[in-house]
C-alpha positions as a Markdown table, in Angstrom:
| # | Residue | x | y | z |
|---|---|---|---|---|
| 1 | Met | 7.6 | -2.6 | -29.4 |
| 2 | Glu | 6.3 | 0.0 | -26.9 |
| 3 | Lys | 8.2 | 0.1 | -23.6 |
| 4 | Glu | 6.0 | -1.1 | -20.7 |
| 5 | Lys | 4.9 | 1.7 | -18.4 |
| 6 | Gln | 6.9 | 2.0 | -15.2 |
| 7 | Ile | 4.8 | 1.4 | -12.0 |
| 8 | Thr | 4.7 | 4.5 | -9.9 |
| 9 | Ile | 4.6 | 4.3 | -6.1 |
| 10 | Ser | 4.1 | 6.4 | -3.1 |
| 11 | Ile | 5.5 | 5.4 | 0.3 |
| 12 | Ile | 3.7 | 6.5 | 3.5 |
| 13 | Glu | 5.8 | 5.4 | 6.4 |
| 14 | Asp | 6.8 | 7.2 | 9.6 |
| 15 | His | 10.2 | 5.6 | 10.0 |
| 16 | Ser | 12.6 | 7.6 | 7.8 |
| 17 | Gly | 15.2 | 4.9 | 7.6 |
| 18 | Leu | 12.7 | 2.3 | 6.4 |
| 19 | Arg | 11.3 | 4.9 | 3.9 |
| 20 | Val | 14.7 | 5.5 | 2.4 |
| 21 | Ser | 15.4 | 1.7 | 2.3 |
| 22 | Leu | 12.1 | 1.0 | 0.6 |
| 23 | Gln | 12.6 | 3.8 | -1.9 |
| 24 | Asn | 16.1 | 2.5 | -2.8 |
| 25 | Phe | 14.9 | -1.1 | -3.1 |
| 26 | Leu | 11.9 | -0.2 | -5.2 |
| 27 | Gln | 13.8 | 2.1 | -7.6 |
| 28 | Tyr | 16.5 | -0.6 | -7.9 |
| 29 | Ser | 13.7 | -2.9 | -8.8 |
| 30 | Asn | 12.7 | -0.5 | -11.7 |
| 31 | Phe | 9.7 | 1.0 | -10.0 |
| 32 | Lys | 9.4 | 4.8 | -9.8 |
| 33 | Val | 8.8 | 6.3 | -6.3 |
| 34 | Val | 7.0 | 9.6 | -6.9 |
| 35 | Leu | 6.2 | 10.4 | -3.3 |
| 36 | Glu | 7.5 | 9.4 | 0.1 |
| 37 | Val | 6.1 | 11.0 | 3.3 |
| 38 | Ala | 6.0 | 10.3 | 7.0 |
| 39 | Asn | 2.2 | 10.3 | 7.6 |
| 40 | Gly | -1.2 | 10.2 | 5.9 |
| 41 | Gln | -1.9 | 13.9 | 6.3 |
| 42 | Leu | 1.3 | 14.8 | 4.4 |
| 43 | Ala | 0.4 | 12.1 | 1.8 |
| 44 | Ile | -3.1 | 13.6 | 1.1 |
| 45 | Glu | -1.7 | 17.1 | 0.9 |
| 46 | Ser | 1.2 | 16.1 | -1.3 |
| 47 | Leu | -0.9 | 14.0 | -3.7 |
| 48 | Gln | -2.9 | 17.1 | -4.6 |
| 49 | Met | 0.3 | 18.6 | -6.0 |
| 50 | Leu | 1.5 | 15.7 | -8.1 |
| 51 | Glu | 1.1 | 15.8 | -11.9 |
| 52 | Val | 0.8 | 12.1 | -12.1 |
| 53 | Leu | -0.8 | 10.0 | -9.3 |
| 54 | Pro | 1.0 | 6.8 | -8.1 |
| 55 | Asp | -0.4 | 3.5 | -9.3 |
| 56 | Ile | 0.3 | 1.9 | -5.8 |
| 57 | Cys | 0.5 | 3.4 | -2.4 |
| 58 | Ile | 2.6 | 1.5 | 0.2 |
| 59 | Leu | 1.0 | 2.3 | 3.5 |
| 60 | Asp | 2.0 | 1.8 | 7.1 |
| 61 | Ile | -0.7 | 1.6 | 9.8 |
| 62 | Asn | 0.9 | 3.0 | 12.9 |
| 63 | Met | 1.8 | 6.6 | 12.2 |
| 64 | Pro | 1.4 | 9.9 | 14.0 |
| 65 | Ile | -1.0 | 12.7 | 12.9 |
| 66 | Met | -3.0 | 10.5 | 10.5 |
| 67 | Asp | -2.7 | 6.7 | 10.8 |
| 68 | Gly | -3.1 | 4.1 | 8.1 |
| 69 | Tyr | -6.8 | 3.5 | 8.7 |
| 70 | Gln | -7.8 | 7.1 | 8.2 |
| 71 | Thr | -5.3 | 7.4 | 5.3 |
| 72 | Ala | -6.7 | 4.4 | 3.5 |
| 73 | Lys | -10.2 | 5.8 | 4.0 |
| 74 | Glu | -9.2 | 9.2 | 2.6 |
| 75 | Leu | -7.3 | 7.7 | -0.3 |
| 76 | Ala | -10.2 | 5.4 | -1.3 |
| 77 | Glu | -12.6 | 8.4 | -1.3 |
| 78 | Arg | -10.3 | 10.9 | -3.0 |
| 79 | Tyr | -8.2 | 8.7 | -5.2 |
| 80 | Pro | -10.0 | 5.5 | -6.0 |
| 81 | Gly | -7.6 | 4.6 | -8.8 |
| 82 | Ile | -4.7 | 4.3 | -6.4 |
| 83 | Lys | -4.3 | 0.7 | -5.2 |
| 84 | Ile | -3.3 | 0.5 | -1.5 |
| 85 | Leu | -0.7 | -2.0 | -0.2 |
| 86 | Val | -0.4 | -2.1 | 3.5 |
| 87 | Phe | 3.2 | -2.7 | 4.8 |
| 88 | Ser | 2.8 | -3.2 | 8.5 |
| 89 | Ser | 4.0 | -5.3 | 11.5 |
| 90 | Leu | 0.3 | -5.6 | 12.6 |
| 91 | Asp | -0.8 | -9.2 | 11.9 |
| 92 | Asn | -4.0 | -9.3 | 14.0 |
| 93 | Lys | -7.4 | -10.1 | 12.5 |
| 94 | Arg | -8.9 | -6.8 | 13.4 |
| 95 | Ser | -6.2 | -4.8 | 11.6 |
| 96 | Ile | -6.3 | -7.0 | 8.5 |
| 97 | Arg | -10.1 | -7.0 | 8.3 |
| 98 | Glu | -10.4 | -3.2 | 9.0 |
| 99 | Met | -7.9 | -2.4 | 6.2 |
| 100 | Leu | -9.7 | -4.8 | 3.7 |
| 101 | Ser | -13.0 | -3.1 | 4.6 |
| 102 | Leu | -11.4 | 0.2 | 3.5 |
| 103 | Gly | -10.5 | -1.2 | 0.1 |
| 104 | Val | -6.9 | -2.3 | 0.6 |
| 105 | Lys | -5.8 | -4.8 | -2.1 |
| 106 | Gly | -2.6 | -6.1 | -0.5 |
| 107 | Tyr | -1.1 | -6.6 | 2.9 |
| 108 | Val | 2.6 | -7.5 | 3.4 |
| 109 | Leu | 4.1 | -7.9 | 6.9 |
| 110 | Lys | 7.2 | -6.0 | 7.8 |
| 111 | Gly | 9.9 | -8.6 | 8.2 |
| 112 | Ser | 8.9 | -10.3 | 4.9 |
| 113 | Ala | 11.6 | -10.8 | 2.3 |
| 114 | Ala | 12.0 | -7.8 | 0.1 |
| 115 | Glu | 11.0 | -9.8 | -3.0 |
| 116 | Lys | 7.5 | -10.3 | -1.4 |
| 117 | Leu | 7.0 | -6.6 | -1.5 |
| 118 | Lys | 8.1 | -6.4 | -5.1 |
| 119 | Thr | 5.8 | -9.3 | -6.0 |
| 120 | Ala | 2.9 | -7.6 | -4.1 |
| 121 | Val | 3.4 | -4.3 | -6.1 |
| 122 | Ile | 3.3 | -6.2 | -9.4 |
| 123 | Lys | 0.3 | -8.3 | -8.4 |
| 124 | Leu | -1.7 | -5.2 | -7.3 |
| 125 | His | -0.7 | -3.4 | -10.5 |
| 126 | Gln | -2.1 | -6.3 | -12.5 |
| 127 | Gly | -5.4 | -6.0 | -10.6 |
| 128 | Glu | -4.9 | -8.9 | -8.2 |
| 129 | Tyr | -4.8 | -9.1 | -4.4 |
| 130 | Tyr | -1.6 | -10.0 | -2.5 |
| 131 | Phe | -1.2 | -11.1 | 1.1 |
| 132 | Ser | 1.7 | -12.4 | 3.2 |
| 133 | Glu | 1.3 | -16.1 | 3.7 |
| 134 | Thr | 0.7 | -15.9 | 7.5 |
| 135 | Ile | -2.3 | -13.6 | 7.1 |
| 136 | Ser | -3.7 | -14.9 | 3.9 |
| 137 | Gln | -6.3 | -17.1 | 5.7 |
| 138 | Thr | -7.7 | -14.1 | 7.5 |
| 139 | Ala | -7.7 | -12.0 | 4.3 |
| 140 | Val | -9.3 | -14.7 | 2.1 |
| 141 | Ser | -12.0 | -15.5 | 4.7 |
| 142 | Tyr | -12.9 | -11.8 | 5.0 |
| 143 | Leu | -13.0 | -11.3 | 1.2 |
| 144 | Ala | -15.2 | -14.4 | 0.8 |
| 145 | Glu | -17.6 | -13.2 | 3.5 |
| 146 | Asn | -17.8 | -9.8 | 2.0 |
| 147 | Ser | -17.5 | -10.5 | -1.7 |
| 148 | Asn | -20.2 | -8.0 | -2.5 |
| 149 | Leu | -18.1 | -5.1 | -1.1 |
| 150 | His | -15.3 | -4.7 | -3.7 |
């Protein structure tokens, strides 16, 4: 039987301690982190140099130089095959709706249990959406209103 392909991940997060923690957790969970950078500009520049693009991009919103909104827009335009998973503390409707309008497939709030992030990565890789429970109402409402977008 063929071994299942390992899910590859990029982490775009400005807090280095959180980036390292995410990388350790994800690799321990048998995912492969192929890129971890502190902002969107570094991500876009670095992705051009990778031999294999990540399946999933875990993206913070509040970052210096290039924030998560601009990064999601650039990723969607340049690398439409990469699924974007927002990992942010922003739980307001505007942030959620804006990220969904940019093609984001998942949104997990910082402070969620680590297993939620792992589940989100798996769901996105399977072609599904995933949202933290507390924001799922906003996300589902937006997707229903805009079902012709994605």
